[in-house]
Amino acid sequence: MKRITILIADDEPEIADLIAMNIEKEGYHAIKVFDGKAAVQAFQAHSIDLAILDIMMPELDGHEATRQIREHYRVPIIFLSAKASDLDKITGLIMGADDYMTKPFNPLELVARVKAQLRRSMLLNQPSPENKSLLEVGGLIVDPDNRTVTLFGNPIVLTPKEFDILYLLASHPNKVYSADNIFQQVWGDAYYESGNTVMVHIRTLRKKLGEDKDKYIKTIWGVGYAFNA
């Protein structure tokens, strides 16, 4: 059985060592690097199952490292940052992170979040049931097996969360989802700023789809969002 490998990228060796120690206690294999460029290179050299990235790092910061990683890999990413504002958290999620923890943090909580993200990742990577088929609407094709999206034959690069939002809405056309409901189903969690997080993801998703007057994703004012079938 393949051993799960966790990448830890933090320019403070003491923090990287603390995380690695707690990760390895759970039987995971930890790889430590100390800048964003080395984090990207680690993905090229190893089979990484999850990454824990500090945001403020030399060479490449966590945001840019994530952008480059997301071009080729879909593994869960957890951001660590000393910045604790809601805007910073939302920005991190938009950049492609699956979770966000602020420093100082409880190592046991971080391990719990690692386990939660790995469970979700394994569920997403299980063979799709028969009812998960291609979704085709007005030139838009959503492929849940390969987690790809094309628009009139052109590939649309989405973050994992953007894809999950689009698939959730597109697989239930005309059904209205509140922002809280979308957040709970896509992130698998409850968060008091869920409305803002979903709103920003929807805005970015529409931009990537070249939305004109809510062609694909409708805003139901005061209620939520629905896919226009």
CSV table of C-alpha atoms in Angstrom, one decimal:
chain,number,residue,atom,x,y,z
A,1,MET,CA,0.0,0.0,0.0
A,2,LYS,CA,1.3,3.4,-1.0
A,3,ARG,CA,2.5,5.6,1.9
A,4,ILE,CA,0.8,9.0,1.9
A,5,THR,CA,3.3,11.8,1.4
A,6,ILE,CA,2.8,15.3,2.8
A,7,LEU,CA,4.8,18.3,1.5
A,8,ILE,CA,5.6,20.9,4.1
A,9,ALA,CA,6.8,24.3,2.8
A,10,ASP,CA,7.7,26.9,5.4
A,11,ASP,CA,10.7,29.2,5.6
A,12,GLU,CA,10.9,28.7,9.4
A,13,PRO,CA,12.7,25.4,10.0
A,14,GLU,CA,11.3,25.1,13.5
A,15,ILE,CA,7.7,25.3,12.3
A,16,ALA,CA,8.4,22.8,9.4
A,17,ASP,CA,10.0,20.4,12.0
A,18,LEU,CA,7.1,20.7,14.3
A,19,ILE,CA,4.6,19.9,11.6
A,20,ALA,CA,6.7,17.0,10.2
A,21,MET,CA,7.0,15.5,13.7
A,22,ASN,CA,3.2,15.5,14.2
A,23,ILE,CA,2.5,14.3,10.6
A,24,GLU,CA,5.0,11.4,10.9
A,25,LYS,CA,3.4,10.3,14.2
A,26,GLU,CA,0.3,9.5,12.1
A,27,GLY,CA,2.3,7.3,9.8
A,28,TYR,CA,2.6,9.8,6.9
A,29,HIS,CA,5.8,10.5,5.1
A,30,ALA,CA,6.8,14.2,5.4
A,31,ILE,CA,9.0,16.1,2.9
A,32,LYS,CA,10.2,19.5,4.1
A,33,VAL,CA,11.2,22.5,1.9
A,34,PHE,CA,11.8,26.1,2.8
A,35,ASP,CA,10.7,28.2,-0.1
A,36,GLY,CA,8.0,28.3,-2.7
A,37,LYS,CA,10.2,27.4,-5.7
A,38,ALA,CA,11.4,24.2,-3.9
A,39,ALA,CA,7.7,23.4,-3.2
A,40,VAL,CA,6.9,23.4,-6.9
A,41,GLN,CA,10.0,21.3,-7.6
A,42,ALA,CA,9.0,18.8,-4.9
A,43,PHE,CA,5.9,18.1,-6.9
A,44,GLN,CA,8.0,17.3,-9.9
A,45,ALA,CA,10.3,15.0,-8.0
A,46,HIS,CA,7.9,13.2,-5.7
A,47,SER,CA,4.3,11.8,-5.6
A,48,ILE,CA,2.7,14.3,-3.2
A,49,ASP,CA,-0.7,13.6,-1.7
A,50,LEU,CA,-1.2,16.9,0.2
A,51,ALA,CA,0.7,20.1,0.6
A,52,ILE,CA,0.9,22.5,3.6
A,53,LEU,CA,2.2,25.8,2.3
A,54,ASP,CA,3.2,28.9,4.2
A,55,ILE,CA,2.1,32.0,2.3
A,56,MET,CA,5.1,34.3,3.1
A,57,MET,CA,8.1,32.4,1.6
A,58,PRO,CA,11.2,33.5,-0.4
A,59,GLU,CA,11.7,32.7,-4.1
A,60,LEU,CA,7.9,32.2,-4.6
A,61,ASP,CA,5.2,33.0,-2.1
A,62,GLY,CA,2.5,30.5,-1.3
A,63,HIS,CA,0.0,32.1,-3.7
A,64,GLU,CA,2.3,31.9,-6.7
A,65,ALA,CA,3.6,28.4,-5.8
A,66,THR,CA,-0.1,27.3,-5.6
A,67,ARG,CA,-0.8,28.8,-9.0
A,68,GLN,CA,2.0,26.9,-10.6
A,69,ILE,CA,1.1,23.6,-8.7
A,70,ARG,CA,-2.5,23.9,-9.8
A,71,GLU,CA,-1.5,24.0,-13.4
A,72,HIS,CA,-0.6,20.3,-13.2
A,73,TYR,CA,-1.8,18.8,-9.8
A,74,ARG,CA,-5.1,18.6,-8.0
A,75,VAL,CA,-4.0,17.5,-4.5
A,76,PRO,CA,-5.4,19.3,-1.4
A,77,ILE,CA,-3.4,22.4,-0.3
A,78,ILE,CA,-3.6,23.9,3.2
A,79,PHE,CA,-2.3,27.4,3.6
A,80,LEU,CA,-0.5,28.6,6.8
A,81,SER,CA,-0.3,32.3,7.4
A,82,ALA,CA,0.1,34.9,10.1
A,83,LYS,CA,-2.5,36.9,8.4
A,84,ALA,CA,-5.9,36.3,10.0
A,85,SER,CA,-8.3,38.6,8.3
A,86,ASP,CA,-11.4,37.3,6.5
A,87,LEU,CA,-10.1,38.9,3.3
A,88,ASP,CA,-6.8,37.0,3.5
A,89,LYS,CA,-8.6,33.7,4.1
A,90,ILE,CA,-10.9,34.3,1.1
A,91,THR,CA,-8.0,35.3,-1.1
A,92,GLY,CA,-6.2,32.1,-0.1
A,93,LEU,CA,-9.3,29.9,-0.9
A,94,ILE,CA,-9.7,31.7,-4.3
A,95,MET,CA,-6.0,31.1,-5.2
A,96,GLY,CA,-6.7,27.4,-4.9
A,97,ALA,CA,-6.2,26.4,-1.3
A,98,ASP,CA,-8.6,23.9,0.2
A,99,ASP,CA,-8.1,25.1,3.8
A,100,TYR,CA,-6.5,28.0,5.6
A,101,MET,CA,-5.0,28.1,9.1
A,102,THR,CA,-3.5,31.1,10.9
A,103,LYS,CA,-0.3,31.2,12.9
A,104,PRO,CA,0.1,30.4,15.8
A,105,PHE,CA,-1.8,27.1,15.3
A,106,ASN,CA,-2.5,23.9,17.2
A,107,PRO,CA,-0.5,21.1,15.6
A,108,LEU,CA,-3.2,18.6,16.5
A,109,GLU,CA,-5.8,20.7,14.7
A,110,LEU,CA,-3.6,20.9,11.7
A,111,VAL,CA,-3.3,17.1,11.7
A,112,ALA,CA,-7.1,16.7,11.9
A,113,ARG,CA,-7.5,19.1,9.0
A,114,VAL,CA,-4.9,17.1,7.0
A,115,LYS,CA,-6.9,13.9,7.6
A,116,ALA,CA,-10.2,15.6,6.6
A,117,GLN,CA,-8.7,16.9,3.4
A,118,LEU,CA,-7.2,13.5,2.5
A,119,ARG,CA,-10.6,11.8,3.1
A,120,ARG,CA,-12.3,14.2,0.8
A,121,SER,CA,-9.6,13.8,-1.8
A,122,MET,CA,-9.9,10.0,-1.7
A,123,LEU,CA,-13.7,10.2,-2.1
A,124,LEU,CA,-13.3,12.6,-5.1
A,125,ASN,CA,-10.7,10.2,-6.8
A,126,GLN,CA,-12.9,7.1,-6.4
A,127,PRO,CA,-14.3,5.7,-9.7
A,128,SER,CA,-17.3,7.7,-10.6
A,129,PRO,CA,-20.7,6.0,-10.3
A,130,GLU,CA,-22.6,5.4,-13.5
A,131,ASN,CA,-24.9,8.4,-13.0
A,132,LYS,CA,-21.9,10.7,-13.1
A,133,SER,CA,-21.8,11.4,-16.8
A,134,LEU,CA,-20.7,14.2,-19.0
A,135,LEU,CA,-22.8,17.4,-18.7
A,136,GLU,CA,-23.3,19.3,-21.9
A,137,VAL,CA,-25.2,22.6,-22.0
A,138,GLY,CA,-24.9,25.2,-24.7
A,139,GLY,CA,-21.3,24.5,-25.7
A,140,LEU,CA,-20.2,23.9,-22.1
A,141,ILE,CA,-19.0,20.3,-21.3
A,142,VAL,CA,-18.3,19.3,-17.8
A,143,ASP,CA,-16.4,16.0,-17.4
A,144,PRO,CA,-16.6,14.7,-13.8
A,145,ASP,CA,-14.4,11.7,-14.4
A,146,ASN,CA,-11.4,13.7,-15.6
A,147,ARG,CA,-12.5,16.9,-13.8
A,148,THR,CA,-12.2,19.0,-16.9
A,149,VAL,CA,-14.3,21.7,-18.5
A,150,THR,CA,-14.4,22.8,-22.1
A,151,LEU,CA,-16.4,25.7,-23.7
A,152,PHE,CA,-17.0,25.3,-27.4
A,153,GLY,CA,-14.0,23.0,-27.5
A,154,ASN,CA,-11.7,25.3,-25.6
A,155,PRO,CA,-10.4,24.0,-22.2
A,156,ILE,CA,-11.3,26.1,-19.2
A,157,VAL,CA,-8.8,25.8,-16.3
A,158,LEU,CA,-10.6,25.8,-13.0
A,159,THR,CA,-9.4,25.4,-9.4
A,160,PRO,CA,-10.8,22.3,-7.7
A,161,LYS,CA,-13.3,24.3,-5.7
A,162,GLU,CA,-14.5,26.2,-8.9
A,163,PHE,CA,-15.0,22.8,-10.6
A,164,ASP,CA,-16.9,21.4,-7.6
A,165,ILE,CA,-19.2,24.5,-7.6
A,166,LEU,CA,-19.9,24.3,-11.3
A,167,TYR,CA,-20.5,20.5,-11.2
A,168,LEU,CA,-22.8,20.8,-8.2
A,169,LEU,CA,-24.9,23.5,-9.9
A,170,ALA,CA,-24.8,21.9,-13.4
A,171,SER,CA,-25.8,18.5,-12.2
A,172,HIS,CA,-28.9,19.9,-10.7
A,173,PRO,CA,-30.2,22.4,-13.3
A,174,ASN,CA,-32.5,25.1,-12.1
A,175,LYS,CA,-32.2,24.0,-8.5
A,176,VAL,CA,-31.5,27.0,-6.3
A,177,TYR,CA,-28.6,26.7,-3.8
A,178,SER,CA,-27.9,29.2,-1.1
A,179,ALA,CA,-24.3,30.3,-0.6
A,180,ASP,CA,-24.2,28.5,2.8
A,181,ASN,CA,-25.5,25.3,1.2
A,182,ILE,CA,-22.9,25.5,-1.6
A,183,PHE,CA,-20.1,26.1,0.9
A,184,GLN,CA,-21.2,23.1,3.1
A,185,GLN,CA,-21.4,20.8,0.1
A,186,VAL,CA,-18.2,21.9,-1.7
A,187,TRP,CA,-16.0,22.6,1.3
A,188,GLY,CA,-17.7,20.1,3.6
A,189,ASP,CA,-17.7,22.6,6.4
A,190,ALA,CA,-19.6,25.5,8.0
A,191,TYR,CA,-17.9,28.9,8.0
A,192,TYR,CA,-19.5,32.2,9.0
A,193,GLU,CA,-18.0,34.0,6.0
A,194,SER,CA,-19.2,31.3,3.5
A,195,GLY,CA,-21.4,33.8,1.7
A,196,ASN,CA,-18.4,36.0,0.7
A,197,THR,CA,-16.3,33.0,-0.2
A,198,VAL,CA,-18.9,31.5,-2.5
A,199,MET,CA,-19.7,34.9,-4.0
A,200,VAL,CA,-16.1,35.5,-5.0
A,201,HIS,CA,-15.7,32.0,-6.4
A,202,ILE,CA,-18.9,32.4,-8.5
A,203,ARG,CA,-17.6,35.8,-9.8
A,204,THR,CA,-14.3,34.2,-10.8
A,205,LEU,CA,-16.0,31.2,-12.3
A,206,ARG,CA,-18.3,33.4,-14.4
A,207,LYS,CA,-15.3,35.4,-15.7
A,208,LYS,CA,-13.6,32.2,-16.8
A,209,LEU,CA,-16.8,31.0,-18.6
A,210,GLY,CA,-17.1,34.4,-20.3
A,211,GLU,CA,-20.5,34.9,-18.7
A,212,ASP,CA,-22.8,37.4,-20.3
A,213,LYS,CA,-26.0,38.2,-18.3
A,214,ASP,CA,-25.8,35.0,-16.3
A,215,LYS,CA,-25.8,32.7,-19.2
A,216,TYR,CA,-24.9,29.6,-17.2
A,217,ILE,CA,-25.0,30.6,-13.5
A,218,LYS,CA,-28.1,32.6,-12.5
A,219,THR,CA,-28.2,34.7,-9.4
A,220,ILE,CA,-31.5,34.3,-7.6
A,221,TRP,CA,-31.5,37.6,-5.6
A,222,GLY,CA,-31.9,37.1,-1.9
A,223,VAL,CA,-31.8,33.3,-2.2
A,224,GLY,CA,-28.7,32.0,-4.0
A,225,TYR,CA,-27.5,30.5,-7.3
A,226,ALA,CA,-28.8,28.1,-9.9
A,227,PHE,CA,-27.6,26.6,-13.2
A,228,ASN,CA,-29.5,27.9,-16.2
A,229,ALA,CA,-30.5,24.8,-18.2
